[in-house]
């Protein structure tokens, strides 16, 4: 199942509108869109999130901004966010039963995530990517690591539309932008 990453910096880089991105997602039968915006102010992020919500009636995840989760179906956080909020329990108190995902990168993080009240984990990076600086490229090793998880797994990082990833989700970022621009 395709889980699309709508990275605001990338749609600007590729000169793609939110509408074009959503249309491509609909054409590809994407089930989940995660909106990630690391550089805008909170009001602009909220406005764009509401715009995406108006165009997209399937699952919408917000990256990092717990204060905006009420406008989405769930929240995705990184390992650094765990430190910020102290625990998954604290995050759960704020988001209730909304979808909660956590980025993982290795066996230790997966085993820790197994003990947490999460809906899925992101696991990567599969190969080098233009959406994020990554230091650990794991390739097919991720498929074996994914078997350690008792959560749904989303393989992330350099995943291509044509990749045959045997986990529940494959997260497509930059390859989706390239497909739109063809």
JSON list of N, CA, C and O in Angstrom, two decimals, residues 23-53:
[
{"chain": "A", "resi": 23, "resn": "UNK", "atom": "N", "xyz": [-3.96, 14.96, -6.71]},
{"chain": "A", "resi": 23, "resn": "UNK", "atom": "CA", "xyz": [-4.50, 14.29, -7.90]},
{"chain": "A", "resi": 23, "resn": "UNK", "atom": "C", "xyz": [-3.68, 13.05, -8.24]},
{"chain": "A", "resi": 23, "resn": "UNK", "atom": "O", "xyz": [-4.24, 11.99, -8.55]},
{"chain": "A", "resi": 24, "resn": "UNK", "atom": "N", "xyz": [-2.36, 13.16, -8.19]},
{"chain": "A", "resi": 24, "resn": "UNK", "atom": "CA", "xyz": [-1.50, 12.01, -8.47]},
{"chain": "A", "resi": 24, "resn": "UNK", "atom": "C", "xyz": [-1.73, 10.91, -7.43]},
{"chain": "A", "resi": 24, "resn": "UNK", "atom": "O", "xyz": [-1.80, 9.73, -7.78]},
{"chain": "A", "resi": 25, "resn": "UNK", "atom": "N", "xyz": [-1.88, 11.29, -6.19]},
{"chain": "A", "resi": 25, "resn": "UNK", "atom": "CA", "xyz": [-2.16, 10.31, -5.13]},
{"chain": "A", "resi": 25, "resn": "UNK", "atom": "C", "xyz": [-3.47, 9.57, -5.39]},
{"chain": "A", "resi": 25, "resn": "UNK", "atom": "O", "xyz": [-3.55, 8.35, -5.23]},
{"chain": "A", "resi": 26, "resn": "UNK", "atom": "N", "xyz": [-4.48, 10.31, -5.81]},
{"chain": "A", "resi": 26, "resn": "UNK", "atom": "CA", "xyz": [-5.76, 9.67, -6.13]},
{"chain": "A", "resi": 26, "resn": "UNK", "atom": "C", "xyz": [-5.61, 8.71, -7.30]},
{"chain": "A", "resi": 26, "resn": "UNK", "atom": "O", "xyz": [-6.14, 7.60, -7.28]},
{"chain": "A", "resi": 27, "resn": "UNK", "atom": "N", "xyz": [-4.85, 9.10, -8.32]},
{"chain": "A", "resi": 27, "resn": "UNK", "atom": "CA", "xyz": [-4.63, 8.24, -9.49]},
{"chain": "A", "resi": 27, "resn": "UNK", "atom": "C", "xyz": [-3.87, 6.97, -9.15]},
{"chain": "A", "resi": 27, "resn": "UNK", "atom": "O", "xyz": [-4.05, 5.94, -9.80]},
{"chain": "A", "resi": 28, "resn": "UNK", "atom": "N", "xyz": [-3.01, 7.04, -8.14]},
{"chain": "A", "resi": 28, "resn": "UNK", "atom": "CA", "xyz": [-2.21, 5.89, -7.72]},
{"chain": "A", "resi": 28, "resn": "UNK", "atom": "C", "xyz": [-2.88, 5.08, -6.60]},
{"chain": "A", "resi": 28, "resn": "UNK", "atom": "O", "xyz": [-2.28, 4.15, -6.07]},
{"chain": "A", "resi": 29, "resn": "UNK", "atom": "N", "xyz": [-4.09, 5.45, -6.23]},
{"chain": "A", "resi": 29, "resn": "UNK", "atom": "CA", "xyz": [-4.81, 4.77, -5.15]},
{"chain": "A", "resi": 29, "resn": "UNK", "atom": "C", "xyz": [-4.04, 4.77, -3.83]},
{"chain": "A", "resi": 29, "resn": "UNK", "atom": "O", "xyz": [-4.05, 3.80, -3.08]},
{"chain": "A", "resi": 30, "resn": "UNK", "atom": "N", "xyz": [-3.38, 5.89, -3.56]},
{"chain": "A", "resi": 30, "resn": "UNK", "atom": "CA", "xyz": [-2.68, 6.07, -2.29]},
{"chain": "A", "resi": 30, "resn": "UNK", "atom": "C", "xyz": [-3.72, 6.01, -1.17]},
{"chain": "A", "resi": 30, "resn": "UNK", "atom": "O", "xyz": [-4.85, 6.47, -1.33]},
{"chain": "A", "resi": 31, "resn": "UNK", "atom": "N", "xyz": [-3.34, 5.44, -0.04]},
{"chain": "A", "resi": 31, "resn": "UNK", "atom": "CA", "xyz": [-4.26, 5.34, 1.10]},
{"chain": "A", "resi": 31, "resn": "UNK", "atom": "C", "xyz": [-3.98, 6.38, 2.18]},
{"chain": "A", "resi": 31, "resn": "UNK", "atom": "O", "xyz": [-4.88, 6.79, 2.90]},
{"chain": "A", "resi": 32, "resn": "UNK", "atom": "N", "xyz": [-2.70, 6.77, 2.30]},
{"chain": "A", "resi": 32, "resn": "UNK", "atom": "CA", "xyz": [-2.30, 7.69, 3.37]},
{"chain": "A", "resi": 32, "resn": "UNK", "atom": "C", "xyz": [-1.41, 8.78, 2.78]},
{"chain": "A", "resi": 32, "resn": "UNK", "atom": "O", "xyz": [-0.53, 8.49, 1.98]},
{"chain": "A", "resi": 33, "resn": "UNK", "atom": "N", "xyz": [-1.64, 10.01, 3.21]},
{"chain": "A", "resi": 33, "resn": "UNK", "atom": "CA", "xyz": [-0.72, 11.10, 2.92]},
{"chain": "A", "resi": 33, "resn": "UNK", "atom": "C", "xyz": [-0.21, 11.64, 4.25]},
{"chain": "A", "resi": 33, "resn": "UNK", "atom": "O", "xyz": [-0.99, 11.91, 5.17]},
{"chain": "A", "resi": 34, "resn": "UNK", "atom": "N", "xyz": [1.11, 11.79, 4.34]},
{"chain": "A", "resi": 34, "resn": "UNK", "atom": "CA", "xyz": [1.72, 12.48, 5.47]},
{"chain": "A", "resi": 34, "resn": "UNK", "atom": "C", "xyz": [2.19, 13.84, 4.99]},
{"chain": "A", "resi": 34, "resn": "UNK", "atom": "O", "xyz": [2.92, 13.94, 4.00]},
{"chain": "A", "resi": 35, "resn": "UNK", "atom": "N", "xyz": [1.77, 14.88, 5.68]},
{"chain": "A", "resi": 35, "resn": "UNK", "atom": "CA", "xyz": [2.20, 16.23, 5.35]},
{"chain": "A", "resi": 35, "resn": "UNK", "atom": "C", "xyz": [3.37, 16.61, 6.26]},
{"chain": "A", "resi": 35, "resn": "UNK", "atom": "O", "xyz": [3.24, 16.61, 7.48]},
{"chain": "A", "resi": 36, "resn": "UNK", "atom": "N", "xyz": [4.51, 16.91, 5.62]},
{"chain": "A", "resi": 36, "resn": "UNK", "atom": "CA", "xyz": [5.71, 17.30, 6.36]},
{"chain": "A", "resi": 36, "resn": "UNK", "atom": "C", "xyz": [6.14, 18.69, 5.89]},
{"chain": "A", "resi": 36, "resn": "UNK", "atom": "O", "xyz": [6.28, 18.94, 4.71]},
{"chain": "A", "resi": 37, "resn": "UNK", "atom": "N", "xyz": [6.35, 19.57, 6.87]},
{"chain": "A", "resi": 37, "resn": "UNK", "atom": "CA", "xyz": [6.79, 20.93, 6.57]},
{"chain": "A", "resi": 37, "resn": "UNK", "atom": "C", "xyz": [7.70, 21.37, 7.71]},
{"chain": "A", "resi": 37, "resn": "UNK", "atom": "O", "xyz": [7.24, 21.72, 8.78]},
{"chain": "A", "resi": 38, "resn": "UNK", "atom": "N", "xyz": [8.98, 21.33, 7.47]},
{"chain": "A", "resi": 38, "resn": "UNK", "atom": "CA", "xyz": [9.97, 21.60, 8.51]},
{"chain": "A", "resi": 38, "resn": "UNK", "atom": "C", "xyz": [10.36, 23.07, 8.62]},
{"chain": "A", "resi": 38, "resn": "UNK", "atom": "O", "xyz": [11.04, 23.45, 9.57]},
{"chain": "A", "resi": 39, "resn": "UNK", "atom": "N", "xyz": [9.95, 23.91, 7.66]},
{"chain": "A", "resi": 39, "resn": "UNK", "atom": "CA", "xyz": [10.49, 25.27, 7.63]},
{"chain": "A", "resi": 39, "resn": "UNK", "atom": "C", "xyz": [9.49, 26.41, 7.66]},
{"chain": "A", "resi": 39, "resn": "UNK", "atom": "O", "xyz": [9.89, 27.56, 7.77]},
{"chain": "A", "resi": 40, "resn": "UNK", "atom": "N", "xyz": [8.20, 26.11, 7.57]},
{"chain": "A", "resi": 40, "resn": "UNK", "atom": "CA", "xyz": [7.20, 27.18, 7.56]},
{"chain": "A", "resi": 40, "resn": "UNK", "atom": "C", "xyz": [6.74, 27.50, 8.97]},
{"chain": "A", "resi": 40, "resn": "UNK", "atom": "O", "xyz": [6.95, 26.73, 9.90]},
{"chain": "A", "resi": 41, "resn": "UNK", "atom": "N", "xyz": [6.05, 28.62, 9.11]},
{"chain": "A", "resi": 41, "resn": "UNK", "atom": "CA", "xyz": [5.50, 28.95, 10.43]},
{"chain": "A", "resi": 41, "resn": "UNK", "atom": "C", "xyz": [4.21, 28.14, 10.64]},
{"chain": "A", "resi": 41, "resn": "UNK", "atom": "O", "xyz": [3.60, 27.66, 9.69]},
{"chain": "A", "resi": 42, "resn": "UNK", "atom": "N", "xyz": [3.83, 28.01, 11.88]},
{"chain": "A", "resi": 42, "resn": "UNK", "atom": "CA", "xyz": [2.71, 27.15, 12.26]},
{"chain": "A", "resi": 42, "resn": "UNK", "atom": "C", "xyz": [1.40, 27.56, 11.58]},
{"chain": "A", "resi": 42, "resn": "UNK", "atom": "O", "xyz": [0.60, 26.70, 11.20]},
{"chain": "A", "resi": 43, "resn": "UNK", "atom": "N", "xyz": [1.17, 28.85, 11.38]},
{"chain": "A", "resi": 43, "resn": "UNK", "atom": "CA", "xyz": [-0.07, 29.29, 10.74]},
{"chain": "A", "resi": 43, "resn": "UNK", "atom": "C", "xyz": [-0.13, 28.87, 9.28]},
{"chain": "A", "resi": 43, "resn": "UNK", "atom": "O", "xyz": [-1.18, 28.46, 8.78]},
{"chain": "A", "resi": 44, "resn": "UNK", "atom": "N", "xyz": [1.00, 28.95, 8.57]},
{"chain": "A", "resi": 44, "resn": "UNK", "atom": "CA", "xyz": [1.04, 28.51, 7.18]},
{"chain": "A", "resi": 44, "resn": "UNK", "atom": "C", "xyz": [0.89, 26.99, 7.07]},
{"chain": "A", "resi": 44, "resn": "UNK", "atom": "O", "xyz": [0.22, 26.48, 6.18]},
{"chain": "A", "resi": 45, "resn": "UNK", "atom": "N", "xyz": [1.51, 26.29, 8.01]},
{"chain": "A", "resi": 45, "resn": "UNK", "atom": "CA", "xyz": [1.39, 24.83, 8.02]},
{"chain": "A", "resi": 45, "resn": "UNK", "atom": "C", "xyz": [-0.06, 24.43, 8.24]},
{"chain": "A", "resi": 45, "resn": "UNK", "atom": "O", "xyz": [-0.59, 23.56, 7.54]},
{"chain": "A", "resi": 46, "resn": "UNK", "atom": "N", "xyz": [-0.71, 25.09, 9.19]},
{"chain": "A", "resi": 46, "resn": "UNK", "atom": "CA", "xyz": [-2.12, 24.80, 9.47]},
{"chain": "A", "resi": 46, "resn": "UNK", "atom": "C", "xyz": [-2.98, 25.08, 8.24]},
{"chain": "A", "resi": 46, "resn": "UNK", "atom": "O", "xyz": [-3.84, 24.26, 7.88]},
{"chain": "A", "resi": 47, "resn": "UNK", "atom": "N", "xyz": [-2.75, 26.21, 7.58]},
{"chain": "A", "resi": 47, "resn": "UNK", "atom": "CA", "xyz": [-3.55, 26.56, 6.39]},
{"chain": "A", "resi": 47, "resn": "UNK", "atom": "C", "xyz": [-3.38, 25.51, 5.29]},
{"chain": "A", "resi": 47, "resn": "UNK", "atom": "O", "xyz": [-4.35, 25.10, 4.66]},
{"chain": "A", "resi": 48, "resn": "UNK", "atom": "N", "xyz": [-2.15, 25.06, 5.08]},
{"chain": "A", "resi": 48, "resn": "UNK", "atom": "CA", "xyz": [-1.92, 24.05, 4.05]},
{"chain": "A", "resi": 48, "resn": "UNK", "atom": "C", "xyz": [-2.51, 22.70, 4.46]},
{"chain": "A", "resi": 48, "resn": "UNK", "atom": "O", "xyz": [-3.06, 21.99, 3.62]},
{"chain": "A", "resi": 49, "resn": "UNK", "atom": "N", "xyz": [-2.41, 22.37, 5.73]},
{"chain": "A", "resi": 49, "resn": "UNK", "atom": "CA", "xyz": [-3.01, 21.12, 6.22]},
{"chain": "A", "resi": 49, "resn": "UNK", "atom": "C", "xyz": [-4.52, 21.12, 5.99]},
{"chain": "A", "resi": 49, "resn": "UNK", "atom": "O", "xyz": [-5.09, 20.13, 5.53]},
{"chain": "A", "resi": 50, "resn": "UNK", "atom": "N", "xyz": [-5.16, 22.24, 6.26]},
{"chain": "A", "resi": 50, "resn": "UNK", "atom": "CA", "xyz": [-6.60, 22.35, 6.03]},
{"chain": "A", "resi": 50, "resn": "UNK", "atom": "C", "xyz": [-6.93, 22.27, 4.54]},
{"chain": "A", "resi": 50, "resn": "UNK", "atom": "O", "xyz": [-7.94, 21.69, 4.15]},
{"chain": "A", "resi": 51, "resn": "UNK", "atom": "N", "xyz": [-6.07, 22.82, 3.71]},
{"chain": "A", "resi": 51, "resn": "UNK", "atom": "CA", "xyz": [-6.27, 22.72, 2.27]},
{"chain": "A", "resi": 51, "resn": "UNK", "atom": "C", "xyz": [-6.16, 21.27, 1.82]},
{"chain": "A", "resi": 51, "resn": "UNK", "atom": "O", "xyz": [-7.01, 20.79, 1.05]},
{"chain": "A", "resi": 52, "resn": "UNK", "atom": "N", "xyz": [-5.15, 20.57, 2.30]},
{"chain": "A", "resi": 52, "resn": "UNK", "atom": "CA", "xyz": [-4.99, 19.15, 1.96]},
{"chain": "A", "resi": 52, "resn": "UNK", "atom": "C", "xyz": [-6.22, 18.38, 2.42]},
{"chain": "A", "resi": 52, "resn": "UNK", "atom": "O", "xyz": [-6.78, 17.58, 1.66]},
{"chain": "A", "resi": 53, "resn": "UNK", "atom": "N", "xyz": [-6.66, 18.65, 3.63]},
{"chain": "A", "resi": 53, "resn": "UNK", "atom": "CA", "xyz": [-7.84, 17.95, 4.17]},
{"chain": "A", "resi": 53, "resn": "UNK", "atom": "C", "xyz": [-9.07, 18.18, 3.29]},
{"chain": "A", "resi": 53, "resn": "UNK", "atom": "O", "xyz": [-9.87, 17.27, 3.08]}
]
